[in-house]
Amino acid sequence: MWYGVSSIAARFISYLLTPYLTQTSVLQVSDYGKMSLVYAAIPLLNVLFTYGFETAYFRFAQRKEYQNSIYSTASISLFLSTIVLSLLLWSFSSTIAGVAGVADVPQLIKLSIVIIALDALAAIPFAKLRLDGRPMRYAFIRICSILLNIAATIFFLSYCPRIVADDPYSWIGLFYRTDVNPVTYVLVAGVMSSGLTLLLLLGQIGSIKLHFNIKLWKEMMLYSLPLIIVGLGGMINETFDRLMLNWWVPGTDVFKEEQVGIYSACYKLSLLISLFIQAFRMGAEPFFFKQAEGLNPQRTYARVMKFFVITVTLMFLVVSLYLPVIKYFVGETYWAGLGVVPVLLLANIFLGIYYNLSIWYKLSNKTQAGAWITLTGVVITICINRLFIPSFGYTACAWATFFCYGTMMVMSYVWGQKEYRIPYAWKKLLAYIVIVVTFYFIHKGLTALLPYTIFSLIVASILLFVYGWFLLLVERKEFQKLPVIGRFIK
């Protein structure tokens, strides 16, 4: 719960602001597209700044000989590399702005570099909180940064323009200008949020010792270097489609930015699954590494996968069946892209399953396998988008995501079962996915005959109840073992 409410809300902070940014006049659709382009580039650069050291930290922290030096070694490494990379990116900020499609507002890239640098410095202290099992402290810091981000964004986009319009000589004019692109102030709020996060982590930062273990650092680098490819490829698969859409969809610059804005807003409607997957990763990664030291961890991994699939399939039904209501999360201007939401929901289910499966190469120190799997996904993403975006626009992006994650999921399962066998109940899990997709098409067909919102919601509720009842029958024994839910199941 703590990881889900805090860490994920922070990771996808723009989700929390989506209704405000898309349903009001604070941003035009093209400006929302610009913001989406920048936020597509930030995760990609974040991977370079952290270069897989979070996962390496979890992996090597389990070794007794490194427990006294790993935190300081990892922190010092990231600190020095962050300074070097920040200066390098700042020097080429104009070029990066052109590649990202925001050449007319290059200050967006400079602000992004500051955000990335601050987030990179916070990576290992946050990882330490996760490894130490301190989710409440973790949550407190994340929630504080979230609240500041939201407050600062609303302050800059709503309060400041109104005050300056009423009184051009107000003190607000000392730092707010009406001729600046409003997306700039969205990123300024991001800088403030990341800065506060680093301040609240001073306790963890202060425990860093001036002790650098060269031997450990070399081992961590060898382990994490393939993870850079995994991370970069993952970000390309996850966010680069916005940039490719801006590059390859035909039309004017404004039209391209509007298409990116529509696609990005509709992508956020799959946030229920996306947020759960991110929450799961925050807690599962250190958990998986700790379980590896126990007896028969494979059985635990298989059970975790089962409950994961049950959860995300329920979420798929909730979002896809209640889309006539959930669509109000974004402005009406963005509804043209609602058709891609079910495709993206399934794609994210595949991604979440892949994250579960990927534990095999992290535990067996074969991270290069993850690199090859991810590179395959990158090739699929780029090829499908390049071939079909000119004709099908953002619909091609959604299907590219679907086939990319689906392929990675299958590759990881087949390869992993040969190297580190885990007894997944794959037939049952596949059946759950097929059932919810079938229910989606049943709902779609019935509501096409009677296109009324009330009827749609009634059918959705019936189908959701039937699936929940079915799960209860099939997994009754498993549910009875759960700490809270088990009390209500006989």
Short mmCIF file of C-alpha atoms in Angstrom, two decimals:
data_model
loop_
_atom_site.label_atom_id
_atom_site.label_comp_id
_atom_site.label_asym_id
_atom_site.label_seq_id
_atom_site.Cartn_x
_atom_site.Cartn_y
_atom_site.Cartn_z
CA MET A 1 0.00 0.00 0.00
CA TRP A 2 2.75 2.44 0.98
CA TYR A 3 4.72 1.88 -2.21
CA GLY A 4 1.59 2.03 -4.33
CA VAL A 5 0.28 5.27 -2.89
CA SER A 6 3.56 7.13 -2.71
CA SER A 7 6.30 5.87 -4.98
CA ILE A 8 4.12 5.35 -7.97
CA ALA A 9 2.25 8.60 -7.65
CA ALA A 10 5.66 10.28 -7.66
CA ARG A 11 6.94 8.26 -10.62
CA PHE A 12 3.89 9.17 -12.67
CA ILE A 13 3.19 12.57 -11.14
CA SER A 14 1.73 13.82 -14.41
CA TYR A 15 -1.12 11.33 -13.98
CA LEU A 16 -2.36 13.17 -10.93
CA LEU A 17 -2.37 16.43 -12.87
CA THR A 18 -3.93 15.04 -16.07
CA PRO A 19 -7.52 16.19 -15.40
CA TYR A 20 -6.30 19.66 -14.47
CA LEU A 21 -3.98 19.97 -17.46
CA THR A 22 -6.37 18.50 -20.06
CA GLN A 23 -9.78 19.73 -18.90
CA THR A 24 -8.89 23.35 -18.24
CA SER A 25 -7.49 26.11 -20.41
CA VAL A 26 -4.09 26.17 -18.70
CA LEU A 27 -2.51 24.14 -21.54
CA GLN A 28 -3.38 23.88 -25.20
CA VAL A 29 -3.41 20.38 -26.71
CA SER A 30 -0.16 21.20 -28.54
CA ASP A 31 1.45 22.39 -25.28
CA TYR A 32 0.36 19.18 -23.59
CA GLY A 33 2.06 17.41 -26.47
CA LYS A 34 5.28 19.36 -25.81
CA MET A 35 5.14 18.39 -22.15
CA SER A 36 4.62 14.75 -23.11
CA LEU A 37 7.65 14.85 -25.42
CA VAL A 38 9.84 16.14 -22.61
CA TYR A 39 8.50 13.62 -20.13
CA ALA A 40 9.19 10.92 -22.70
CA ALA A 41 12.87 11.92 -22.77
CA ILE A 42 13.38 12.22 -18.99
CA PRO A 43 13.04 8.49 -18.14
CA LEU A 44 15.40 7.64 -20.98
CA LEU A 45 18.10 9.93 -19.59
CA ASN A 46 17.37 8.75 -16.06
CA VAL A 47 18.54 5.29 -17.08
CA LEU A 48 21.89 6.70 -18.19
CA PHE A 49 22.32 8.58 -14.92
CA THR A 50 21.60 5.58 -12.67
CA TYR A 51 23.07 2.87 -15.02
CA GLY A 52 21.41 -0.05 -13.27
CA PHE A 53 23.05 0.62 -9.89
CA GLU A 54 19.79 0.31 -7.95
CA THR A 55 19.40 -3.33 -9.00
CA ALA A 56 23.12 -3.94 -8.47
CA TYR A 57 22.78 -2.44 -4.99
CA PHE A 58 20.02 -4.92 -4.10
CA ARG A 59 22.02 -7.79 -5.57
CA PHE A 60 25.34 -7.15 -3.79
CA ALA A 61 23.86 -5.89 -0.51
CA GLN A 62 23.07 -9.53 0.28
CA ARG A 63 26.80 -10.37 0.49
CA LYS A 64 28.21 -9.99 3.99
CA GLU A 65 31.67 -8.88 2.84
CA TYR A 66 30.14 -5.87 1.07
CA GLN A 67 27.46 -4.78 3.52
CA ASN A 68 29.64 -2.10 5.13
CA SER A 69 30.87 -0.54 1.91
CA ILE A 70 28.19 -0.99 -0.74
CA TYR A 71 26.05 2.02 0.20
CA SER A 72 28.94 4.48 0.17
CA THR A 73 30.51 2.98 -2.95
CA ALA A 74 27.27 3.13 -4.94
CA SER A 75 26.44 6.64 -3.72
CA ILE A 76 29.86 8.09 -4.50
CA SER A 77 29.82 6.51 -7.96
CA LEU A 78 26.44 8.02 -8.79
CA PHE A 79 27.41 11.41 -7.37
CA LEU A 80 30.52 11.72 -9.55
CA SER A 81 28.85 10.37 -12.70
CA THR A 82 25.84 12.68 -12.22
CA ILE A 83 28.10 15.75 -12.22
CA VAL A 84 29.90 14.64 -15.38
CA LEU A 85 26.76 13.65 -17.29
CA SER A 86 24.88 16.81 -16.27
CA LEU A 87 27.64 19.06 -17.58
CA LEU A 88 27.83 17.05 -20.79
CA LEU A 89 24.08 17.16 -21.44
CA TRP A 90 23.92 20.87 -20.58
CA SER A 91 26.52 21.54 -23.28
CA PHE A 92 24.36 19.81 -25.90
CA SER A 93 20.97 20.94 -24.60
CA SER A 94 20.05 22.76 -27.83
CA THR A 95 20.77 19.67 -29.92
CA ILE A 96 18.77 17.47 -27.54
CA ALA A 97 15.87 19.94 -27.72
CA GLY A 98 15.81 19.55 -31.50
CA VAL A 99 15.80 15.75 -31.30
CA ALA A 100 13.04 15.83 -28.68
CA GLY A 101 10.90 18.09 -30.87
CA VAL A 102 10.96 21.13 -28.56
CA ALA A 103 13.59 23.24 -30.34
CA ASP A 104 11.46 26.38 -29.85
CA VAL A 105 11.67 26.05 -26.05
CA PRO A 106 15.21 24.73 -25.30
CA GLN A 107 14.89 25.77 -21.64
CA LEU A 108 12.67 22.73 -21.18
CA ILE A 109 15.66 20.46 -21.73
CA LYS A 110 17.83 22.39 -19.26
CA LEU A 111 15.15 22.12 -16.60
CA SER A 112 14.81 18.42 -17.39
CA ILE A 113 18.55 17.94 -16.86
CA VAL A 114 18.25 19.47 -13.39
CA ILE A 115 15.33 17.15 -12.55
CA ILE A 116 17.22 14.11 -13.82
CA ALA A 117 20.35 15.02 -11.84
CA LEU A 118 18.43 15.51 -8.60
CA ASP A 119 16.52 12.25 -9.09
CA ALA A 120 19.76 10.37 -9.79
CA LEU A 121 21.32 11.64 -6.56
CA ALA A 122 18.25 10.39 -4.67
CA ALA A 123 18.28 6.92 -6.29
CA ILE A 124 20.59 5.06 -3.90
CA PRO A 125 19.24 6.70 -0.70
CA PHE A 126 15.77 5.64 -1.81
CA ALA A 127 17.05 2.15 -2.60
CA LYS A 128 18.47 1.96 0.93
CA LEU A 129 15.07 2.80 2.39
CA ARG A 130 13.50 0.03 0.30
CA LEU A 131 16.15 -2.51 1.27
CA ASP A 132 15.87 -1.58 4.94
CA GLY A 133 12.10 -2.11 4.80
CA ARG A 134 11.12 1.49 5.62
CA PRO A 135 8.15 2.13 3.31
CA MET A 136 6.53 4.68 5.64
CA ARG A 137 9.59 6.94 5.53
CA TYR A 138 9.75 6.33 1.79
CA ALA A 139 6.07 7.23 1.48
CA PHE A 140 6.41 10.39 3.57
CA ILE A 141 9.15 11.76 1.30
CA ARG A 142 7.33 10.85 -1.88
CA ILE A 143 4.02 12.29 -0.72
CA CYS A 144 5.65 15.56 0.33
CA SER A 145 7.25 15.91 -3.10
CA ILE A 146 3.94 15.06 -4.79
CA LEU A 147 2.04 17.70 -2.84
CA LEU A 148 4.67 20.33 -3.64
CA ASN A 149 4.61 19.41 -7.33
CA ILE A 150 0.84 19.68 -7.55
CA ALA A 151 0.70 22.91 -5.52
CA ALA A 152 3.52 24.53 -7.51
CA THR A 153 1.98 23.55 -10.85
CA ILE A 154 -1.40 25.01 -9.95
CA PHE A 155 0.31 28.08 -8.48
CA PHE A 156 2.24 28.80 -11.69
CA LEU A 157 -0.49 27.91 -14.19
CA SER A 158 -3.59 29.29 -12.47
CA TYR A 159 -2.78 31.65 -9.60
CA CYS A 160 0.11 33.60 -11.13
CA PRO A 161 -1.61 34.45 -14.46
CA ARG A 162 -4.70 35.67 -12.62
CA ILE A 163 -2.73 37.87 -10.23
CA VAL A 164 -0.56 39.37 -12.99
CA ALA A 165 -3.65 40.04 -15.13
CA ASP A 166 -5.27 41.96 -12.25
CA ASP A 167 -2.10 43.76 -11.21
CA PRO A 168 0.80 43.88 -13.71
CA TYR A 169 3.07 45.34 -10.99
CA SER A 170 2.41 42.59 -8.46
CA TRP A 171 5.32 40.88 -6.69
CA ILE A 172 4.44 37.78 -8.72
CA GLY A 173 5.98 39.55 -11.70
CA LEU A 174 9.40 39.21 -10.09
CA PHE A 175 9.57 35.54 -11.15
CA TYR A 176 6.57 34.96 -13.42
CA ARG A 177 6.32 36.07 -17.05
CA THR A 178 3.26 35.71 -19.26
CA ASP A 179 5.36 35.36 -22.43
CA VAL A 180 7.01 32.14 -21.20
CA ASN A 181 5.62 28.84 -22.46
CA PRO A 182 3.46 27.41 -19.63
CA VAL A 183 5.14 24.00 -19.95
CA THR A 184 8.27 25.69 -18.56
CA TYR A 185 6.49 26.25 -15.26
CA VAL A 186 5.34 22.61 -15.16
CA LEU A 187 9.02 21.65 -15.21
CA VAL A 188 9.95 24.34 -12.68
CA ALA A 189 7.46 22.65 -10.35
CA GLY A 190 9.23 19.39 -11.09
CA VAL A 191 12.59 20.90 -10.12
CA MET A 192 11.13 22.14 -6.85
CA SER A 193 9.67 18.71 -6.13
CA SER A 194 12.93 16.87 -6.83
CA GLY A 195 14.85 19.41 -4.76
CA LEU A 196 12.57 18.87 -1.77
CA THR A 197 13.01 15.10 -2.12
CA LEU A 198 16.78 15.46 -1.89
CA LEU A 199 16.47 17.71 1.17
CA LEU A 200 14.25 15.17 2.94
CA LEU A 201 16.82 12.48 2.19
CA LEU A 202 19.63 14.36 3.92
CA GLY A 203 19.53 11.87 6.79
CA GLN A 204 20.38 9.02 4.41
CA ILE A 205 22.83 11.15 2.42
CA GLY A 206 24.61 12.12 5.63
CA SER A 207 25.32 8.46 6.40
CA ILE A 208 27.47 8.12 3.27
CA LYS A 209 31.08 7.53 4.24
CA LEU A 210 34.14 8.51 2.23
CA HIS A 211 34.90 4.87 1.55
CA PHE A 212 35.08 3.56 -2.01
CA ASN A 213 35.54 -0.16 -2.60
CA ILE A 214 37.16 -0.49 -6.03
CA LYS A 215 36.71 -4.28 -6.16
CA LEU A 216 33.01 -4.00 -5.33
CA TRP A 217 32.53 -1.15 -7.81
CA LYS A 218 34.01 -3.20 -10.64
CA GLU A 219 31.73 -6.14 -9.83
CA MET A 220 28.70 -3.85 -9.69
CA MET A 221 29.60 -2.28 -13.03
CA LEU A 222 30.02 -5.67 -14.71
CA TYR A 223 26.64 -6.70 -13.33
CA SER A 224 24.86 -3.44 -14.17
CA LEU A 225 26.28 -2.60 -17.63
CA PRO A 226 23.83 -4.93 -19.44
CA LEU A 227 21.08 -3.40 -17.29
CA ILE A 228 21.82 -0.04 -18.95
CA ILE A 229 20.78 -1.61 -22.24
CA VAL A 230 17.78 -3.16 -20.48
CA GLY A 231 16.84 0.20 -19.01
CA LEU A 232 17.39 2.23 -22.18
CA GLY A 233 15.53 -0.32 -24.26
CA GLY A 234 12.75 -0.40 -21.71
CA MET A 235 12.36 3.37 -21.84
CA ILE A 236 12.43 3.33 -25.64
CA ASN A 237 9.67 0.74 -25.61
CA GLU A 238 7.71 2.60 -22.93
CA THR A 239 8.02 6.29 -23.86
CA PHE A 240 9.90 6.72 -27.14
CA ASP A 241 6.77 6.15 -29.19
CA ARG A 242 5.73 9.74 -28.38
CA LEU A 243 8.91 11.01 -30.00
CA MET A 244 8.49 8.70 -32.99
CA LEU A 245 4.88 9.80 -33.36
CA ASN A 246 6.08 13.42 -33.46
CA TRP A 247 8.72 12.52 -36.05
CA TRP A 248 6.72 10.36 -38.45
CA VAL A 249 3.05 11.31 -38.33
CA PRO A 250 2.32 13.55 -41.35
CA GLY A 251 1.06 17.09 -40.83
CA THR A 252 2.02 20.44 -39.37
CA ASP A 253 4.09 20.80 -36.20
CA VAL A 254 0.98 21.81 -34.24
CA PHE A 255 -0.96 18.79 -35.54
CA LYS A 256 1.91 16.46 -34.58
CA GLU A 257 2.04 17.90 -31.06
CA GLU A 258 -1.74 17.53 -30.77
CA GLN A 259 -1.53 13.86 -31.79
CA VAL A 260 1.17 13.30 -29.17
CA GLY A 261 -1.01 15.04 -26.59
CA ILE A 262 -4.08 12.92 -27.41
CA TYR A 263 -2.09 9.68 -27.32
CA SER A 264 -0.32 10.59 -24.09
CA ALA A 265 -3.57 11.54 -22.35
CA CYS A 266 -5.26 8.28 -23.40
CA TYR A 267 -2.16 6.33 -22.37
CA LYS A 268 -2.71 7.67 -18.87
CA LEU A 269 -6.13 6.00 -18.76
CA SER A 270 -4.24 2.74 -18.37
CA LEU A 271 -2.72 4.23 -15.21
CA LEU A 272 -4.45 1.76 -12.87
CA ILE A 273 -2.34 -1.08 -14.21
CA SER A 274 0.73 1.09 -14.77
CA LEU A 275 0.70 2.37 -11.21
CA PHE A 276 0.19 -1.11 -9.79
CA ILE A 277 3.09 -2.46 -11.86
CA GLN A 278 5.37 0.32 -10.61
CA ALA A 279 4.23 -0.25 -7.03
CA PHE A 280 4.86 -3.95 -7.45
CA ARG A 281 8.38 -3.33 -8.77
CA MET A 282 9.25 -1.06 -5.85
CA GLY A 283 8.45 -3.75 -3.31
CA ALA A 284 9.13 -6.90 -5.34
CA GLU A 285 12.72 -6.33 -6.45
CA PRO A 286 14.32 -6.27 -2.98
CA PHE A 287 11.85 -8.97 -1.86
CA PHE A 288 12.85 -11.31 -4.69
CA PHE A 289 16.55 -10.97 -3.93
CA LYS A 290 15.97 -11.69 -0.24
CA GLN A 291 13.81 -14.73 -1.05
CA ALA A 292 16.62 -16.13 -3.19
CA GLU A 293 18.56 -16.90 0.00
CA GLY A 294 15.74 -19.07 1.40
CA LEU A 295 14.45 -22.56 0.67
CA ASN A 296 12.58 -23.16 -2.59
CA PRO A 297 12.21 -19.50 -3.66
CA GLN A 298 10.83 -20.66 -7.02
CA ARG A 299 7.55 -21.64 -5.39
CA THR A 300 7.26 -18.17 -3.89
CA TYR A 301 7.93 -16.54 -7.27
CA ALA A 302 5.23 -18.68 -8.89
CA ARG A 303 2.65 -17.72 -6.26
CA VAL A 304 3.54 -14.05 -6.57
CA MET A 305 3.04 -14.29 -10.34
CA LYS A 306 -0.39 -15.89 -9.86
CA PHE A 307 -1.65 -13.14 -7.57
CA PHE A 308 -0.12 -10.53 -9.84
CA VAL A 309 -1.99 -11.80 -12.90
CA ILE A 310 -5.24 -12.07 -10.93
CA THR A 311 -4.87 -8.44 -9.85
CA VAL A 312 -4.01 -6.98 -13.25
CA THR A 313 -6.77 -8.90 -15.04
CA LEU A 314 -9.29 -7.47 -12.58
CA MET A 315 -7.85 -4.03 -13.25
CA PHE A 316 -8.13 -4.60 -17.00
CA LEU A 317 -11.84 -5.30 -16.64
CA VAL A 318 -12.41 -2.30 -14.37
CA VAL A 319 -10.75 0.16 -16.76
CA SER A 320 -11.91 -1.28 -20.09
CA LEU A 321 -15.54 -1.93 -19.04
CA TYR A 322 -16.00 1.36 -17.18
CA LEU A 323 -14.25 3.45 -19.84
CA PRO A 324 -17.46 5.43 -20.53
CA VAL A 325 -17.01 6.91 -17.04
CA ILE A 326 -13.23 6.81 -16.69
CA LYS A 327 -12.82 8.79 -19.92
CA TYR A 328 -13.87 11.92 -17.99
CA PHE A 329 -10.44 11.73 -16.35
CA VAL A 330 -9.22 13.58 -19.48
CA GLY A 331 -10.78 16.40 -21.44
CA GLU A 332 -13.29 15.72 -24.20
CA THR A 333 -10.79 16.94 -26.81
CA TYR A 334 -8.70 13.83 -26.09
CA TRP A 335 -11.51 11.25 -26.43
CA ALA A 336 -10.64 10.63 -30.08
CA GLY A 337 -7.90 8.28 -28.90
CA LEU A 338 -9.96 6.11 -26.52
CA GLY A 339 -9.80 3.15 -28.89
CA VAL A 340 -6.15 2.51 -28.00
CA VAL A 341 -6.82 2.17 -24.25
CA PRO A 342 -7.70 -1.58 -24.17
CA VAL A 343 -4.66 -2.34 -26.34
CA LEU A 344 -2.41 -0.41 -23.97
CA LEU A 345 -3.97 -2.12 -20.96
CA LEU A 346 -3.09 -5.54 -22.37
CA ALA A 347 0.38 -4.32 -23.30
CA ASN A 348 0.96 -3.22 -19.72
CA ILE A 349 -0.23 -6.60 -18.44
CA PHE A 350 2.44 -8.21 -20.63
CA LEU A 351 5.01 -5.76 -19.29
CA GLY A 352 4.10 -6.55 -15.69
CA ILE A 353 4.38 -10.29 -16.33
CA TYR A 354 7.75 -9.69 -17.97
CA TYR A 355 8.97 -7.86 -14.85
CA ASN A 356 8.01 -10.91 -12.81
CA LEU A 357 9.75 -13.24 -15.23
CA SER A 358 12.91 -11.14 -15.42
CA ILE A 359 13.98 -12.22 -11.94
CA TRP A 360 15.66 -15.30 -13.46
CA TYR A 361 18.45 -13.40 -15.21
CA LYS A 362 18.97 -11.02 -12.29
CA LEU A 363 19.41 -13.89 -9.85
CA SER A 364 21.59 -15.98 -12.15
CA ASN A 365 23.83 -12.98 -12.98
CA LYS A 366 22.95 -13.30 -16.67
CA THR A 367 21.84 -9.72 -17.13
CA GLN A 368 23.09 -9.84 -20.74
CA ALA A 369 20.04 -12.03 -21.46
CA GLY A 370 17.83 -9.16 -20.34
CA ALA A 371 19.71 -6.89 -22.72
CA TRP A 372 19.04 -9.18 -25.70
CA ILE A 373 15.37 -9.54 -24.82
CA THR A 374 14.96 -5.79 -24.46
CA LEU A 375 16.83 -5.08 -27.72
CA THR A 376 14.42 -7.41 -29.50
CA GLY A 377 11.57 -5.33 -28.08
CA VAL A 378 13.27 -2.14 -29.29
CA VAL A 379 13.56 -3.50 -32.84
CA ILE A 380 9.86 -4.43 -32.83
CA THR A 381 8.88 -1.01 -31.46
CA ILE A 382 10.89 0.95 -34.00
CA CYS A 383 9.92 -1.20 -37.00
CA ILE A 384 6.17 -1.18 -36.35
CA ASN A 385 6.12 2.53 -35.58
CA ARG A 386 8.22 3.45 -38.61
CA LEU A 387 6.09 1.37 -40.95
CA PHE A 388 2.61 2.22 -39.66
CA ILE A 389 2.66 5.63 -37.93
CA PRO A 390 2.42 7.53 -41.28
CA SER A 391 -0.85 5.68 -42.03
CA PHE A 392 -2.36 4.91 -38.63
CA GLY A 393 -0.87 7.53 -36.27
CA TYR A 394 -1.01 6.80 -32.56
CA THR A 395 -2.95 3.55 -33.16
CA ALA A 396 0.30 2.13 -34.55
CA CYS A 397 2.09 3.22 -31.36
CA ALA A 398 -0.38 1.29 -29.21
CA TRP A 399 -0.06 -1.92 -31.24
CA ALA A 400 3.73 -1.58 -31.34
CA THR A 401 3.69 -1.47 -27.55
CA PHE A 402 1.42 -4.53 -27.46
CA PHE A 403 3.60 -6.67 -29.72
CA CYS A 404 6.82 -5.44 -28.13
CA TYR A 405 5.86 -6.39 -24.56
CA GLY A 406 4.14 -9.58 -25.69
CA THR A 407 7.29 -10.75 -27.45
CA MET A 408 9.52 -9.84 -24.49
CA MET A 409 7.21 -11.72 -22.15
CA VAL A 410 7.29 -14.91 -24.24
CA MET A 411 11.06 -14.72 -24.79
CA SER A 412 11.75 -14.25 -21.08
CA TYR A 413 9.50 -17.16 -20.13
CA VAL A 414 10.98 -19.62 -22.64
CA TRP A 415 14.58 -18.61 -21.98
CA GLY A 416 14.12 -18.39 -18.23
CA GLN A 417 12.59 -21.85 -17.89
CA LYS A 418 15.73 -23.30 -19.43
CA GLU A 419 18.13 -21.40 -17.15
CA TYR A 420 16.19 -21.05 -13.87
CA ARG A 421 13.03 -23.10 -13.82
CA ILE A 422 10.08 -21.67 -11.90
CA PRO A 423 6.78 -23.65 -11.74
CA TYR A 424 4.46 -20.97 -13.10
CA ALA A 425 0.85 -22.12 -13.63
CA TRP A 426 1.04 -20.64 -17.11
CA LYS A 427 -2.03 -22.42 -18.55
CA LYS A 428 -4.25 -21.07 -15.79
CA LEU A 429 -2.76 -17.57 -16.05
CA LEU A 430 -3.20 -17.53 -19.82
CA ALA A 431 -6.81 -18.63 -19.35
CA TYR A 432 -7.45 -15.67 -17.02
CA ILE A 433 -6.15 -13.24 -19.65
CA VAL A 434 -8.24 -14.85 -22.41
CA ILE A 435 -11.37 -14.72 -20.23
CA VAL A 436 -11.09 -10.99 -19.46
CA VAL A 437 -10.41 -10.17 -23.13
CA THR A 438 -13.49 -12.22 -24.08
CA PHE A 439 -15.55 -10.35 -21.49
CA TYR A 440 -14.33 -7.07 -22.97
CA PHE A 441 -15.56 -8.06 -26.45
CA ILE A 442 -18.87 -9.29 -25.04
CA HIS A 443 -19.34 -5.91 -23.38
CA LYS A 444 -18.32 -4.09 -26.55
CA GLY A 445 -20.77 -6.10 -28.65
CA LEU A 446 -23.72 -5.66 -26.28
CA THR A 447 -23.16 -1.93 -25.82
CA ALA A 448 -22.92 -1.50 -29.59
CA LEU A 449 -26.50 -2.82 -29.82
CA LEU A 450 -27.74 -0.56 -26.99
CA PRO A 451 -25.38 2.43 -26.80
CA TYR A 452 -26.59 3.82 -23.48
CA THR A 453 -24.25 4.65 -20.63
CA ILE A 454 -26.49 3.13 -17.93
CA PHE A 455 -26.83 -0.12 -19.87
CA SER A 456 -23.05 -0.17 -20.42
CA LEU A 457 -22.39 0.21 -16.70
CA ILE A 458 -24.91 -2.51 -15.77
CA VAL A 459 -23.34 -4.97 -18.20
CA ALA A 460 -19.87 -4.00 -16.95
CA SER A 461 -20.87 -4.63 -13.34
CA ILE A 462 -22.39 -8.03 -14.18
CA LEU A 463 -19.29 -9.16 -16.09
CA LEU A 464 -16.96 -7.93 -13.34
CA PHE A 465 -19.01 -9.77 -10.72
CA VAL A 466 -19.00 -12.99 -12.78
CA TYR A 467 -15.22 -12.86 -13.15
CA GLY A 468 -14.72 -12.17 -9.46
CA TRP A 469 -17.03 -15.06 -8.56
CA PHE A 470 -15.16 -17.33 -10.98
CA LEU A 471 -11.81 -16.41 -9.40
CA LEU A 472 -13.22 -17.10 -5.95
CA LEU A 473 -14.29 -20.58 -7.01
CA VAL A 474 -10.99 -21.44 -8.71
CA GLU A 475 -8.59 -19.86 -6.19
CA ARG A 476 -10.57 -20.28 -2.96
CA LYS A 477 -7.78 -22.17 -1.19
CA GLU A 478 -5.21 -19.55 -2.15
CA PHE A 479 -7.43 -16.68 -1.02
CA GLN A 480 -8.01 -18.38 2.33
CA LYS A 481 -4.27 -18.19 3.03
CA LEU A 482 -4.15 -14.41 2.63
CA PRO A 483 -3.78 -12.39 5.87
CA VAL A 484 -6.87 -10.14 5.55
CA ILE A 485 -9.02 -11.48 2.72
CA GLY A 486 -8.79 -15.02 4.09
CA ARG A 487 -10.87 -14.07 7.13
CA PHE A 488 -13.92 -13.51 4.95
CA ILE A 489 -13.58 -16.67 2.82
CA LYS A 490 -14.66 -20.02 4.21
#
